[in-house]
């Protein structure tokens, strides 16, 4: 795993490569939203962009620029540099090992899924759990020099842009159809737009942008910023997951039948068209299919996980001993553990896998605890591990690389 120590002392560490008046504390800072999350959900979420000044009071950056640079030079971490050119933006895909060609201005480093690789950002990510885990995509952290930005674009996901050190100016336009920049259909950039919102964000300020609203950030003072992204599946993704599930389980083999044929040999009748659609809907209305597909699909992560590789597999006895000695069980960053309301089976969906509790007498409350909590320690961990089925679940989690002992 890429623990902070590794980043600092590893080959990939470039000292003082990203200068910034970094005042973040390296201690485990807590993050509590300083706004009414219920009011936000009722009136703004998925509807309208919103600026929340002082969304996190006394905000402290959970990661230093040098550590971000350390992550960006790792092969398995998705990163890129965007250079601001005259009326255009150029992307250089990571890993990034040398910043000297970029100078002091007009570039931005963006690192995706930092929550998978850098455990200290976990409290910040947790502050956004007023939105369910299945929607959460990743925490992207950016380091931007003056003039740096990615250019005007539209995202098809909800994003919270939280400002750390430095200052950035954001413009947001109305939802609508915008042409690709310069007519180039290969670019994610769009033409300039008329802003409905124009705001300068400072440390702790946040801008929420629902899918479809064009936006553009421009850096005024060297800045660290945090994009907390949330996604929802498209019809295409859902259909393709259902198809994959049917192929994997060799299901959905029922064929269309009819007892009345159209008079014209070239015709497919309305009745037959509807009959075939009914065949599709039949699959979609069966919980053993749709619940399994939704649980498996929505518990998967788009970005690579930093699996905790164990030298040897744990046994339940070894786990109990470690927990008695004070070890805590920590889930790896970015792991999704999902439950389905009204599930016909007793199970958890974990990173696309199904963990079956059908034979175990684990209660709903226990399952909720296992899914909701990121870490288990002390008396709670001990009493959970003493429940045979739950102890075995933790052993499976550890041996799958989905958790580690700390
Ligand atoms: C940025 O930080 O400039 C990119 C984030 C975004 O627009 O979603
Ligand atoms: Co964006």
mmCIF file of C-alpha atoms and ligand atoms in Angstrom:
data_model
loop_
_atom_site.group_PDB
_atom_site.id
_atom_site.type_symbol
_atom_site.label_atom_id
_atom_site.label_comp_id
_atom_site.label_asym_id
_atom_site.label_seq_id
_atom_site.Cartn_x
_atom_site.Cartn_y
_atom_site.Cartn_z
ATOM 1 C CA UNK A 1 0.000 0.000 0.000
ATOM 2 C CA UNK A 2 1.093 3.547 -0.598
ATOM 3 C CA UNK A 3 1.186 4.858 2.930
ATOM 4 C CA UNK A 4 2.367 8.434 3.458
ATOM 5 C CA UNK A 5 5.731 7.113 4.696
ATOM 6 C CA UNK A 6 6.206 5.309 1.425
ATOM 7 C CA UNK A 7 5.419 8.399 -0.576
ATOM 8 C CA UNK A 8 7.792 10.510 1.471
ATOM 9 C CA UNK A 9 10.711 8.137 1.427
ATOM 10 C CA UNK A 10 10.014 6.254 -1.786
ATOM 11 C CA UNK A 11 11.727 6.763 -5.118
ATOM 12 C CA UNK A 12 8.885 8.913 -6.252
ATOM 13 C CA UNK A 13 9.348 11.708 -3.787
ATOM 14 C CA UNK A 14 10.368 15.077 -5.175
ATOM 15 C CA UNK A 15 11.227 17.444 -2.401
ATOM 16 C CA UNK A 16 9.934 21.019 -2.700
ATOM 17 C CA UNK A 17 8.794 20.353 -6.198
ATOM 18 C CA UNK A 18 5.366 21.852 -5.715
ATOM 19 C CA UNK A 19 5.705 25.046 -3.693
ATOM 20 C CA UNK A 20 2.684 26.320 -1.804
ATOM 21 C CA UNK A 21 2.177 28.044 1.484
ATOM 22 C CA UNK A 22 0.914 24.779 2.916
ATOM 23 C CA UNK A 23 -0.542 25.181 6.369
ATOM 24 C CA UNK A 24 -2.308 21.828 6.646
ATOM 25 C CA UNK A 25 -1.663 19.822 9.762
ATOM 26 C CA UNK A 26 -0.409 16.332 9.190
ATOM 27 C CA UNK A 27 -2.498 15.134 12.102
ATOM 28 C CA UNK A 28 -5.749 13.328 11.390
ATOM 29 C CA UNK A 29 -7.984 16.387 10.936
ATOM 30 C CA UNK A 30 -11.752 16.077 11.291
ATOM 31 C CA UNK A 31 -14.099 17.525 8.692
ATOM 32 C CA UNK A 32 -17.648 18.503 9.530
ATOM 33 C CA UNK A 33 -19.825 20.228 6.945
ATOM 34 C CA UNK A 34 -20.722 23.723 8.159
ATOM 35 C CA UNK A 35 -23.932 23.768 6.172
ATOM 36 C CA UNK A 36 -27.320 22.136 6.438
ATOM 37 C CA UNK A 37 -26.894 18.898 4.478
ATOM 38 C CA UNK A 38 -30.621 18.078 4.658
ATOM 39 C CA UNK A 39 -31.541 21.467 3.253
ATOM 40 C CA UNK A 40 -28.904 20.986 0.564
ATOM 41 C CA UNK A 41 -30.328 17.564 -0.393
ATOM 42 C CA UNK A 42 -33.891 18.881 -0.503
ATOM 43 C CA UNK A 43 -33.244 22.008 -2.565
ATOM 44 C CA UNK A 44 -29.974 21.804 -4.528
ATOM 45 C CA UNK A 45 -28.734 18.222 -4.942
ATOM 46 C CA UNK A 46 -29.088 17.158 -8.599
ATOM 47 C CA UNK A 47 -30.917 20.411 -9.347
ATOM 48 C CA UNK A 48 -28.936 23.630 -9.195
ATOM 49 C CA UNK A 49 -25.306 24.743 -8.757
ATOM 50 C CA UNK A 50 -24.621 26.257 -5.356
ATOM 51 C CA UNK A 51 -21.767 28.218 -3.794
ATOM 52 C CA UNK A 52 -21.261 27.440 -0.105
ATOM 53 C CA UNK A 53 -18.879 29.964 1.412
ATOM 54 C CA UNK A 54 -17.194 28.522 4.505
ATOM 55 C CA UNK A 55 -18.567 25.028 3.812
ATOM 56 C CA UNK A 56 -15.783 23.672 6.022
ATOM 57 C CA UNK A 57 -14.689 26.170 8.683
ATOM 58 C CA UNK A 58 -10.928 26.350 9.420
ATOM 59 C CA UNK A 59 -10.297 23.990 6.525
ATOM 60 C CA UNK A 60 -6.952 22.223 6.613
ATOM 61 C CA UNK A 61 -5.568 20.482 3.560
ATOM 62 C CA UNK A 62 -5.354 16.747 4.279
ATOM 63 C CA UNK A 63 -2.497 16.289 1.798
ATOM 64 C CA UNK A 64 0.625 18.347 1.039
ATOM 65 C CA UNK A 65 1.566 19.275 -2.561
ATOM 66 C CA UNK A 66 4.752 17.197 -2.384
ATOM 67 C CA UNK A 67 2.785 14.141 -1.360
ATOM 68 C CA UNK A 68 0.407 14.693 -4.269
ATOM 69 C CA UNK A 69 3.449 14.846 -6.563
ATOM 70 C CA UNK A 70 4.629 11.599 -4.978
ATOM 71 C CA UNK A 71 1.327 9.907 -5.882
ATOM 72 C CA UNK A 72 1.384 11.347 -9.422
ATOM 73 C CA UNK A 73 4.611 9.573 -10.259
ATOM 74 C CA UNK A 74 3.205 6.149 -9.405
ATOM 75 C CA UNK A 75 2.255 4.038 -12.412
ATOM 76 C CA UNK A 76 -1.007 2.751 -10.919
ATOM 77 C CA UNK A 77 -2.316 6.172 -9.856
ATOM 78 C CA UNK A 78 -4.310 8.036 -12.541
ATOM 79 C CA UNK A 79 -2.864 11.518 -12.943
ATOM 80 C CA UNK A 80 -2.464 14.202 -15.589
ATOM 81 C CA UNK A 81 -1.086 17.670 -16.131
ATOM 82 C CA UNK A 82 -3.135 20.222 -18.018
ATOM 83 C CA UNK A 83 -1.216 23.095 -19.612
ATOM 84 C CA UNK A 84 -3.086 26.336 -20.310
ATOM 85 C CA UNK A 85 -2.136 27.450 -23.812
ATOM 86 C CA UNK A 86 -3.374 30.470 -25.691
ATOM 87 C CA UNK A 87 -7.081 29.649 -26.017
ATOM 88 C CA UNK A 88 -6.444 25.924 -25.678
ATOM 89 C CA UNK A 89 -5.533 23.272 -23.097
ATOM 90 C CA UNK A 90 -3.029 20.490 -23.541
ATOM 91 C CA UNK A 91 -3.173 17.259 -21.548
ATOM 92 C CA UNK A 92 -0.089 15.282 -20.519
ATOM 93 C CA UNK A 93 -1.049 11.903 -19.038
ATOM 94 C CA UNK A 94 0.783 10.692 -15.901
ATOM 95 C CA UNK A 95 2.846 9.317 -14.328
ATOM 96 C CA UNK A 96 4.533 12.684 -13.934
ATOM 97 C CA UNK A 97 8.139 12.589 -12.797
ATOM 98 C CA UNK A 98 9.546 15.949 -13.715
ATOM 99 C CA UNK A 99 7.868 19.307 -13.192
ATOM 100 C CA UNK A 100 10.753 21.469 -14.351
ATOM 101 C CA UNK A 101 9.425 21.939 -17.937
ATOM 102 C CA UNK A 102 6.185 23.470 -16.665
ATOM 103 C CA UNK A 103 7.471 26.610 -14.929
ATOM 104 C CA UNK A 104 5.638 28.674 -12.304
ATOM 105 C CA UNK A 105 2.321 29.325 -14.010
ATOM 106 C CA UNK A 106 -0.378 28.080 -16.386
ATOM 107 C CA UNK A 107 -0.476 24.411 -15.459
ATOM 108 C CA UNK A 108 -2.436 22.148 -13.178
ATOM 109 C CA UNK A 109 -1.759 18.660 -11.806
ATOM 110 C CA UNK A 110 -4.841 16.450 -11.282
ATOM 111 C CA UNK A 111 -4.687 13.160 -9.395
ATOM 112 C CA UNK A 112 -7.744 10.849 -9.379
ATOM 113 C CA UNK A 113 -8.936 8.521 -6.610
ATOM 114 C CA UNK A 114 -6.529 9.943 -4.030
ATOM 115 C CA UNK A 115 -8.754 8.298 -1.399
ATOM 116 C CA UNK A 116 -7.558 4.892 -2.638
ATOM 117 C CA UNK A 117 -3.904 5.637 -2.035
ATOM 118 C CA UNK A 118 -3.693 8.120 0.795
ATOM 119 C CA UNK A 119 -5.559 7.129 3.993
ATOM 120 C CA UNK A 120 -5.302 10.615 5.588
ATOM 121 C CA UNK A 121 -7.987 11.931 3.201
ATOM 122 C CA UNK A 122 -10.539 9.447 4.549
ATOM 123 C CA UNK A 123 -12.087 11.864 7.116
ATOM 124 C CA UNK A 124 -12.687 14.390 4.325
ATOM 125 C CA UNK A 125 -14.362 11.769 2.138
ATOM 126 C CA UNK A 126 -16.458 10.622 5.111
ATOM 127 C CA UNK A 127 -17.817 14.158 5.521
ATOM 128 C CA UNK A 128 -19.715 13.569 2.245
ATOM 129 C CA UNK A 129 -21.456 10.405 3.397
ATOM 130 C CA UNK A 130 -24.718 12.334 3.658
ATOM 131 C CA UNK A 131 -24.868 11.070 0.059
ATOM 132 C CA UNK A 132 -24.918 7.249 -0.195
ATOM 133 C CA UNK A 133 -21.697 5.342 -0.867
ATOM 134 C CA UNK A 134 -22.996 3.710 -4.057
ATOM 135 C CA UNK A 135 -23.025 7.118 -5.742
ATOM 136 C CA UNK A 136 -19.521 8.093 -4.665
ATOM 137 C CA UNK A 137 -16.954 8.066 -7.437
ATOM 138 C CA UNK A 138 -13.666 9.409 -6.131
ATOM 139 C CA UNK A 139 -11.750 12.240 -4.534
ATOM 140 C CA UNK A 140 -9.670 14.015 -7.132
ATOM 141 C CA UNK A 141 -7.039 16.398 -5.800
ATOM 142 C CA UNK A 142 -5.540 19.121 -7.920
ATOM 143 C CA UNK A 143 -2.552 21.408 -7.542
ATOM 144 C CA UNK A 144 -2.865 24.447 -9.771
ATOM 145 C CA UNK A 145 -0.457 27.286 -10.494
ATOM 146 C CA UNK A 146 -1.725 30.792 -11.416
ATOM 147 C CA UNK A 147 -3.517 30.630 -14.758
ATOM 148 C CA UNK A 148 -3.918 26.845 -14.404
ATOM 149 C CA UNK A 149 -7.256 25.171 -15.169
ATOM 150 C CA UNK A 150 -8.694 22.440 -17.353
ATOM 151 C CA UNK A 151 -10.766 24.725 -19.580
ATOM 152 C CA UNK A 152 -14.554 25.006 -20.056
ATOM 153 C CA UNK A 153 -16.233 21.587 -19.951
ATOM 154 C CA UNK A 154 -19.321 19.652 -18.849
ATOM 155 C CA UNK A 155 -19.235 16.660 -16.498
ATOM 156 C CA UNK A 156 -21.887 13.992 -16.459
ATOM 157 C CA UNK A 157 -21.557 13.552 -12.723
ATOM 158 C CA UNK A 158 -22.268 15.644 -9.619
ATOM 159 C CA UNK A 159 -19.189 17.328 -8.257
ATOM 160 C CA UNK A 160 -18.326 19.284 -5.129
ATOM 161 C CA UNK A 161 -15.330 21.547 -5.738
ATOM 162 C CA UNK A 162 -13.814 22.271 -2.360
ATOM 163 C CA UNK A 163 -11.059 24.862 -2.146
ATOM 164 C CA UNK A 164 -7.956 24.260 -0.034
ATOM 165 C CA UNK A 165 -4.988 26.629 0.122
ATOM 166 C CA UNK A 166 -4.932 29.334 -2.557
ATOM 167 C CA UNK A 167 -7.689 30.996 -4.578
ATOM 168 C CA UNK A 168 -9.508 29.966 -7.707
ATOM 169 C CA UNK A 169 -12.217 31.706 -9.749
ATOM 170 C CA UNK A 170 -15.074 29.557 -11.026
ATOM 171 C CA UNK A 171 -17.650 30.290 -13.697
ATOM 172 C CA UNK A 172 -20.731 28.117 -14.176
ATOM 173 C CA UNK A 173 -23.163 28.393 -17.108
ATOM 174 C CA UNK A 174 -26.775 27.302 -17.580
ATOM 175 C CA UNK A 175 -27.565 23.679 -18.375
ATOM 176 C CA UNK A 176 -27.956 23.151 -22.082
ATOM 177 C CA UNK A 177 -26.405 22.079 -25.350
ATOM 178 C CA UNK A 178 -22.907 23.402 -25.995
ATOM 179 C CA UNK A 179 -20.717 22.797 -29.028
ATOM 180 C CA UNK A 180 -17.399 21.017 -28.678
ATOM 181 C CA UNK A 181 -14.568 23.540 -28.663
ATOM 182 C CA UNK A 182 -13.459 24.470 -32.158
ATOM 183 C CA UNK A 183 -15.901 21.884 -33.563
ATOM 184 C CA UNK A 184 -13.499 19.111 -32.474
ATOM 185 C CA UNK A 185 -15.651 16.150 -31.382
ATOM 186 C CA UNK A 186 -12.624 14.404 -29.815
ATOM 187 C CA UNK A 187 -12.262 17.027 -27.087
ATOM 188 C CA UNK A 188 -14.179 17.159 -23.805
ATOM 189 C CA UNK A 189 -13.868 20.945 -23.962
ATOM 190 C CA UNK A 190 -16.715 23.198 -25.033
ATOM 191 C CA UNK A 191 -16.949 26.722 -26.389
ATOM 192 C CA UNK A 192 -17.016 29.584 -23.903
ATOM 193 C CA UNK A 193 -20.352 30.101 -22.197
ATOM 194 C CA UNK A 194 -22.286 32.905 -20.532
ATOM 195 C CA UNK A 195 -21.832 32.489 -16.756
ATOM 196 C CA UNK A 196 -24.815 32.356 -14.412
ATOM 197 C CA UNK A 197 -22.357 32.097 -11.515
ATOM 198 C CA UNK A 198 -18.939 33.738 -11.187
ATOM 199 C CA UNK A 199 -17.226 33.277 -7.848
ATOM 200 C CA UNK A 200 -13.797 33.272 -6.198
ATOM 201 C CA UNK A 201 -13.288 30.350 -3.815
ATOM 202 C CA UNK A 202 -10.947 30.492 -0.833
ATOM 203 C CA UNK A 203 -9.942 27.836 1.699
ATOM 204 C CA UNK A 204 -13.037 26.024 2.992
ATOM 205 C CA UNK A 205 -15.398 27.406 0.300
ATOM 206 C CA UNK A 206 -17.206 24.937 -1.912
ATOM 207 C CA UNK A 207 -19.039 24.951 -5.221
ATOM 208 C CA UNK A 208 -21.552 22.216 -6.022
ATOM 209 C CA UNK A 209 -22.240 21.516 -9.710
ATOM 210 C CA UNK A 210 -24.905 19.005 -10.827
ATOM 211 C CA UNK A 211 -24.387 17.033 -14.068
ATOM 212 C CA UNK A 212 -24.753 18.985 -17.303
ATOM 213 C CA UNK A 213 -23.818 22.497 -16.139
ATOM 214 C CA UNK A 214 -20.804 23.893 -18.030
ATOM 215 C CA UNK A 215 -18.021 25.194 -15.797
ATOM 216 C CA UNK A 216 -14.500 26.456 -15.831
ATOM 217 C CA UNK A 217 -11.946 27.109 -13.098
ATOM 218 C CA UNK A 218 -9.070 29.540 -13.279
ATOM 219 C CA UNK A 219 -6.351 29.768 -10.660
ATOM 220 C CA UNK A 220 -5.631 33.155 -9.127
ATOM 221 C CA UNK A 221 -3.128 32.005 -6.492
ATOM 222 C CA UNK A 222 -1.364 28.646 -6.409
ATOM 223 C CA UNK A 223 -3.999 26.311 -5.060
ATOM 224 C CA UNK A 224 -4.891 22.870 -3.843
ATOM 225 C CA UNK A 225 -8.470 21.851 -4.591
ATOM 226 C CA UNK A 226 -10.587 18.798 -3.986
ATOM 227 C CA UNK A 227 -13.218 17.441 -6.394
ATOM 228 C CA UNK A 228 -15.561 15.046 -4.652
ATOM 229 C CA UNK A 229 -17.393 13.301 -7.490
ATOM 230 C CA UNK A 230 -20.638 11.297 -7.506
ATOM 231 C CA UNK A 231 -21.982 9.203 -10.387
ATOM 232 C CA UNK A 232 -25.159 7.389 -11.252
ATOM 233 C CA UNK A 233 -25.446 4.580 -13.802
ATOM 234 C CA UNK A 234 -26.717 5.255 -17.323
ATOM 235 C CA UNK A 235 -29.212 3.042 -19.186
ATOM 236 C CA UNK A 236 -26.320 1.782 -21.289
ATOM 237 C CA UNK A 237 -24.303 0.781 -18.197
ATOM 238 C CA UNK A 238 -27.307 -0.915 -16.586
ATOM 239 C CA UNK A 239 -28.242 -2.855 -19.713
ATOM 240 C CA UNK A 240 -24.680 -3.962 -20.218
ATOM 241 C CA UNK A 241 -24.443 -5.106 -16.540
ATOM 242 C CA UNK A 242 -27.672 -7.086 -16.949
ATOM 243 C CA UNK A 243 -26.338 -8.707 -20.116
ATOM 244 C CA UNK A 244 -23.045 -9.589 -18.370
ATOM 245 C CA UNK A 245 -24.964 -11.075 -15.434
ATOM 246 C CA UNK A 246 -27.139 -13.239 -17.710
ATOM 247 C CA UNK A 247 -24.101 -14.498 -19.606
ATOM 248 C CA UNK A 248 -22.159 -15.217 -16.374
ATOM 249 C CA UNK A 249 -25.058 -17.088 -14.788
ATOM 250 C CA UNK A 250 -26.313 -18.623 -18.051
ATOM 251 C CA UNK A 251 -29.709 -17.039 -17.322
ATOM 252 C CA UNK A 252 -32.350 -15.454 -19.533
ATOM 253 C CA UNK A 253 -32.636 -18.380 -21.932
ATOM 254 C CA UNK A 254 -36.401 -18.269 -22.276
ATOM 255 C CA UNK A 255 -37.377 -17.755 -25.920
ATOM 256 C CA UNK A 256 -40.180 -15.833 -27.500
ATOM 257 C CA UNK A 257 -43.218 -17.853 -28.557
ATOM 258 C CA UNK A 258 -46.419 -16.851 -30.345
ATOM 259 C CA UNK A 259 -49.466 -18.653 -31.591
ATOM 260 C CA UNK A 260 -50.570 -16.056 -34.102
ATOM 261 C CA UNK A 261 -48.475 -14.911 -37.080
ATOM 262 C CA UNK A 262 -48.996 -11.775 -39.265
ATOM 263 C CA UNK A 263 -50.571 -12.230 -42.679
ATOM 264 C CA UNK A 264 -47.753 -10.522 -44.574
ATOM 265 C CA UNK A 265 -44.488 -12.527 -44.671
ATOM 266 C CA UNK A 266 -42.359 -9.380 -44.311
ATOM 267 C CA UNK A 267 -44.095 -8.119 -41.151
ATOM 268 C CA UNK A 268 -43.250 -8.267 -37.450
ATOM 269 C CA UNK A 269 -46.557 -7.467 -35.757
ATOM 270 C CA UNK A 270 -47.106 -4.996 -32.909
ATOM 271 C CA UNK A 271 -48.217 -7.943 -30.795
ATOM 272 C CA UNK A 272 -44.911 -9.742 -31.430
ATOM 273 C CA UNK A 273 -42.862 -6.609 -30.772
ATOM 274 C CA UNK A 274 -44.668 -6.210 -27.456
ATOM 275 C CA UNK A 275 -44.234 -9.884 -26.670
ATOM 276 C CA UNK A 276 -40.462 -9.568 -27.057
ATOM 277 C CA UNK A 277 -40.343 -6.470 -24.879
ATOM 278 C CA UNK A 278 -42.361 -8.368 -22.260
ATOM 279 C CA UNK A 279 -39.648 -11.026 -22.316
ATOM 280 C CA UNK A 280 -37.089 -8.345 -21.484
ATOM 281 C CA UNK A 281 -39.269 -6.784 -18.765
ATOM 282 C CA UNK A 282 -39.818 -10.196 -17.217
ATOM 283 C CA UNK A 283 -36.085 -10.404 -16.475
ATOM 284 C CA UNK A 284 -36.064 -6.839 -15.186
ATOM 285 C CA UNK A 285 -38.873 -7.580 -12.746
ATOM 286 C CA UNK A 286 -37.204 -10.593 -11.129
ATOM 287 C CA UNK A 287 -35.345 -9.613 -7.923
ATOM 288 C CA UNK A 288 -32.918 -12.537 -8.241
ATOM 289 C CA UNK A 289 -31.699 -10.830 -11.398
ATOM 290 C CA UNK A 290 -32.099 -7.082 -10.874
ATOM 291 C CA UNK A 291 -31.107 -7.019 -7.195
ATOM 292 C CA UNK A 292 -27.970 -9.024 -7.895
ATOM 293 C CA UNK A 293 -27.063 -6.841 -10.878
ATOM 294 C CA UNK A 294 -27.627 -3.589 -8.994
ATOM 295 C CA UNK A 295 -25.677 -4.737 -5.928
ATOM 296 C CA UNK A 296 -22.766 -6.032 -7.964
ATOM 297 C CA UNK A 297 -22.624 -3.107 -10.378
ATOM 298 C CA UNK A 298 -23.009 -0.322 -7.843
ATOM 299 C CA UNK A 299 -20.461 -1.758 -5.406
ATOM 300 C CA UNK A 300 -17.754 -1.643 -8.069
ATOM 301 C CA UNK A 301 -15.245 1.115 -8.291
ATOM 302 C CA UNK A 302 -14.229 2.826 -11.522
ATOM 303 C CA UNK A 303 -10.667 3.331 -10.288
ATOM 304 C CA UNK A 304 -8.073 0.756 -9.335
ATOM 305 C CA UNK A 305 -8.127 -0.179 -5.636
ATOM 306 C CA UNK A 306 -4.924 -0.343 -3.623
ATOM 307 C CA UNK A 307 -5.455 -3.922 -2.414
ATOM 308 C CA UNK A 308 -3.702 -4.732 0.866
ATOM 309 C CA UNK A 309 -1.624 -7.741 -0.057
ATOM 310 C CA UNK A 310 -1.051 -10.148 2.824
ATOM 311 C CA UNK A 311 2.001 -12.388 3.003
ATOM 312 C CA UNK A 312 -0.063 -15.293 4.338
ATOM 313 C CA UNK A 313 -3.763 -15.854 4.680
ATOM 314 C CA UNK A 314 -5.189 -15.071 8.113
ATOM 315 C CA UNK A 315 -7.101 -17.627 10.139
ATOM 316 C CA UNK A 316 -9.909 -16.662 12.495
ATOM 317 C CA UNK A 317 -7.660 -17.533 15.476
ATOM 318 C CA UNK A 318 -4.921 -15.209 14.211
ATOM 319 C CA UNK A 319 -7.425 -12.421 13.658
ATOM 320 C CA UNK A 320 -8.857 -12.824 17.175
ATOM 321 C CA UNK A 321 -5.375 -12.775 18.660
ATOM 322 C CA UNK A 322 -4.456 -9.586 16.763
ATOM 323 C CA UNK A 323 -7.683 -7.838 17.778
ATOM 324 C CA UNK A 324 -7.162 -8.894 21.419
ATOM 325 C CA UNK A 325 -3.707 -7.304 21.151
ATOM 326 C CA UNK A 326 -5.331 -4.023 20.106
ATOM 327 C CA UNK A 327 -5.276 -4.239 16.292
ATOM 328 C CA UNK A 328 -8.082 -2.536 14.426
ATOM 329 C CA UNK A 329 -9.587 -3.759 11.148
ATOM 330 C CA UNK A 330 -9.488 -1.038 8.487
ATOM 331 C CA UNK A 331 -11.206 -1.172 5.118
ATOM 332 C CA UNK A 332 -9.007 -0.023 2.228
ATOM 333 C CA UNK A 333 -9.812 3.399 0.766
ATOM 334 C CA UNK A 334 -12.484 3.396 -1.934
ATOM 335 C CA UNK A 335 -13.895 -0.054 -1.089
ATOM 336 C CA UNK A 336 -17.678 -0.083 -1.477
ATOM 337 C CA UNK A 337 -19.784 -2.281 0.764
ATOM 338 C CA UNK A 338 -23.424 -2.004 -0.270
ATOM 339 C CA UNK A 339 -26.720 -3.349 1.115
ATOM 340 C CA UNK A 340 -30.024 -3.490 -0.747
ATOM 341 C CA UNK A 341 -33.227 -2.501 0.956
ATOM 342 C CA UNK A 342 -35.738 -5.350 0.595
ATOM 343 C CA UNK A 343 -33.027 -7.794 -0.474
ATOM 344 C CA UNK A 344 -34.463 -11.290 -0.873
ATOM 345 C CA UNK A 345 -31.165 -12.721 0.407
ATOM 346 C CA UNK A 346 -28.975 -11.918 3.430
ATOM 347 C CA UNK A 347 -25.793 -10.615 1.824
ATOM 348 C CA UNK A 348 -23.390 -7.747 1.322
ATOM 349 C CA UNK A 349 -22.107 -6.578 -2.047
ATOM 350 C CA UNK A 350 -18.409 -5.797 -1.925
ATOM 351 C CA UNK A 351 -16.509 -4.506 -4.921
ATOM 352 C CA UNK A 352 -18.757 -6.442 -7.295
ATOM 353 C CA UNK A 353 -18.609 -9.634 -5.200
ATOM 354 C CA UNK A 354 -21.373 -11.137 -3.093
ATOM 355 C CA UNK A 355 -20.685 -12.103 0.521
ATOM 356 C CA UNK A 356 -23.391 -14.500 1.605
ATOM 357 C CA UNK A 357 -24.760 -14.356 5.188
ATOM 358 C CA UNK A 358 -27.753 -16.595 4.431
ATOM 359 C CA UNK A 359 -26.606 -19.475 6.617
ATOM 360 C CA UNK A 360 -25.317 -17.182 9.376
ATOM 361 C CA UNK A 361 -27.587 -15.733 11.995
ATOM 362 C CA UNK A 362 -26.276 -12.189 11.551
ATOM 363 C CA UNK A 363 -28.893 -9.537 12.270
ATOM 364 C CA UNK A 364 -29.812 -6.642 9.998
ATOM 365 C CA UNK A 365 -28.209 -4.279 12.500
ATOM 366 C CA UNK A 366 -24.942 -6.205 12.354
ATOM 367 C CA UNK A 367 -24.940 -6.189 8.558
ATOM 368 C CA UNK A 368 -25.600 -2.455 8.596
ATOM 369 C CA UNK A 369 -22.647 -1.940 10.937
ATOM 370 C CA UNK A 370 -20.361 -4.006 8.701
ATOM 371 C CA UNK A 371 -21.384 -2.004 5.654
ATOM 372 C CA UNK A 372 -21.482 1.458 7.233
ATOM 373 C CA UNK A 373 -18.249 1.464 9.211
ATOM 374 C CA UNK A 374 -14.840 1.874 7.592
ATOM 375 C CA UNK A 375 -12.924 0.611 10.625
ATOM 376 C CA UNK A 376 -13.525 -1.664 13.598
ATOM 377 C CA UNK A 377 -11.544 -1.487 16.784
ATOM 378 C CA UNK A 378 -11.464 -2.174 20.525
ATOM 379 C CA UNK A 379 -14.359 -3.868 22.272
ATOM 380 C CA UNK A 380 -16.586 -3.585 19.217
ATOM 381 C CA UNK A 381 -14.100 -5.370 16.951
ATOM 382 C CA UNK A 382 -13.582 -8.071 19.559
ATOM 383 C CA UNK A 383 -17.263 -8.770 20.084
ATOM 384 C CA UNK A 384 -17.926 -8.781 16.306
ATOM 385 C CA UNK A 385 -15.036 -11.195 15.678
ATOM 386 C CA UNK A 386 -16.367 -13.525 18.363
ATOM 387 C CA UNK A 387 -19.483 -13.960 16.262
ATOM 388 C CA UNK A 388 -18.216 -16.843 14.078
ATOM 389 C CA UNK A 389 -19.865 -15.697 10.812
ATOM 390 C CA UNK A 390 -18.729 -12.101 11.230
ATOM 391 C CA UNK A 391 -15.217 -13.177 12.231
ATOM 392 C CA UNK A 392 -15.068 -15.267 9.046
ATOM 393 C CA UNK A 393 -16.288 -12.291 7.052
ATOM 394 C CA UNK A 394 -13.421 -10.167 8.403
ATOM 395 C CA UNK A 395 -10.979 -12.996 7.600
ATOM 396 C CA UNK A 396 -12.329 -13.035 4.019
ATOM 397 C CA UNK A 397 -12.037 -9.252 3.818
ATOM 398 C CA UNK A 398 -8.393 -9.388 4.993
ATOM 399 C CA UNK A 399 -7.452 -12.297 2.761
ATOM 400 C CA UNK A 400 -9.069 -10.614 -0.259
ATOM 401 C CA UNK A 401 -6.927 -7.512 0.321
ATOM 402 C CA UNK A 402 -10.052 -5.451 1.072
ATOM 403 C CA UNK A 403 -8.940 -4.667 4.635
ATOM 404 C CA UNK A 404 -5.807 -4.570 6.714
ATOM 405 C CA UNK A 405 -4.933 -4.711 10.390
ATOM 406 C CA UNK A 406 -3.638 -1.452 11.855
HETATM 407 C C1 LIG B 1 -10.501 21.497 -11.789
HETATM 408 O O1 LIG B 1 -10.201 21.394 -10.576
HETATM 409 O O2 LIG B 1 -10.150 22.483 -12.430
HETATM 410 C C2 LIG B 1 -11.256 20.434 -12.478
HETATM 411 C C3 LIG B 1 -12.398 19.950 -11.691
HETATM 412 C C4 LIG B 1 -13.677 19.957 -12.469
HETATM 413 O O3 LIG B 1 -13.935 20.839 -13.236
HETATM 414 O O4 LIG B 1 -14.507 19.050 -12.294
HETATM 415 CO CO1 LIG B 2 -15.570 19.573 -14.099
#
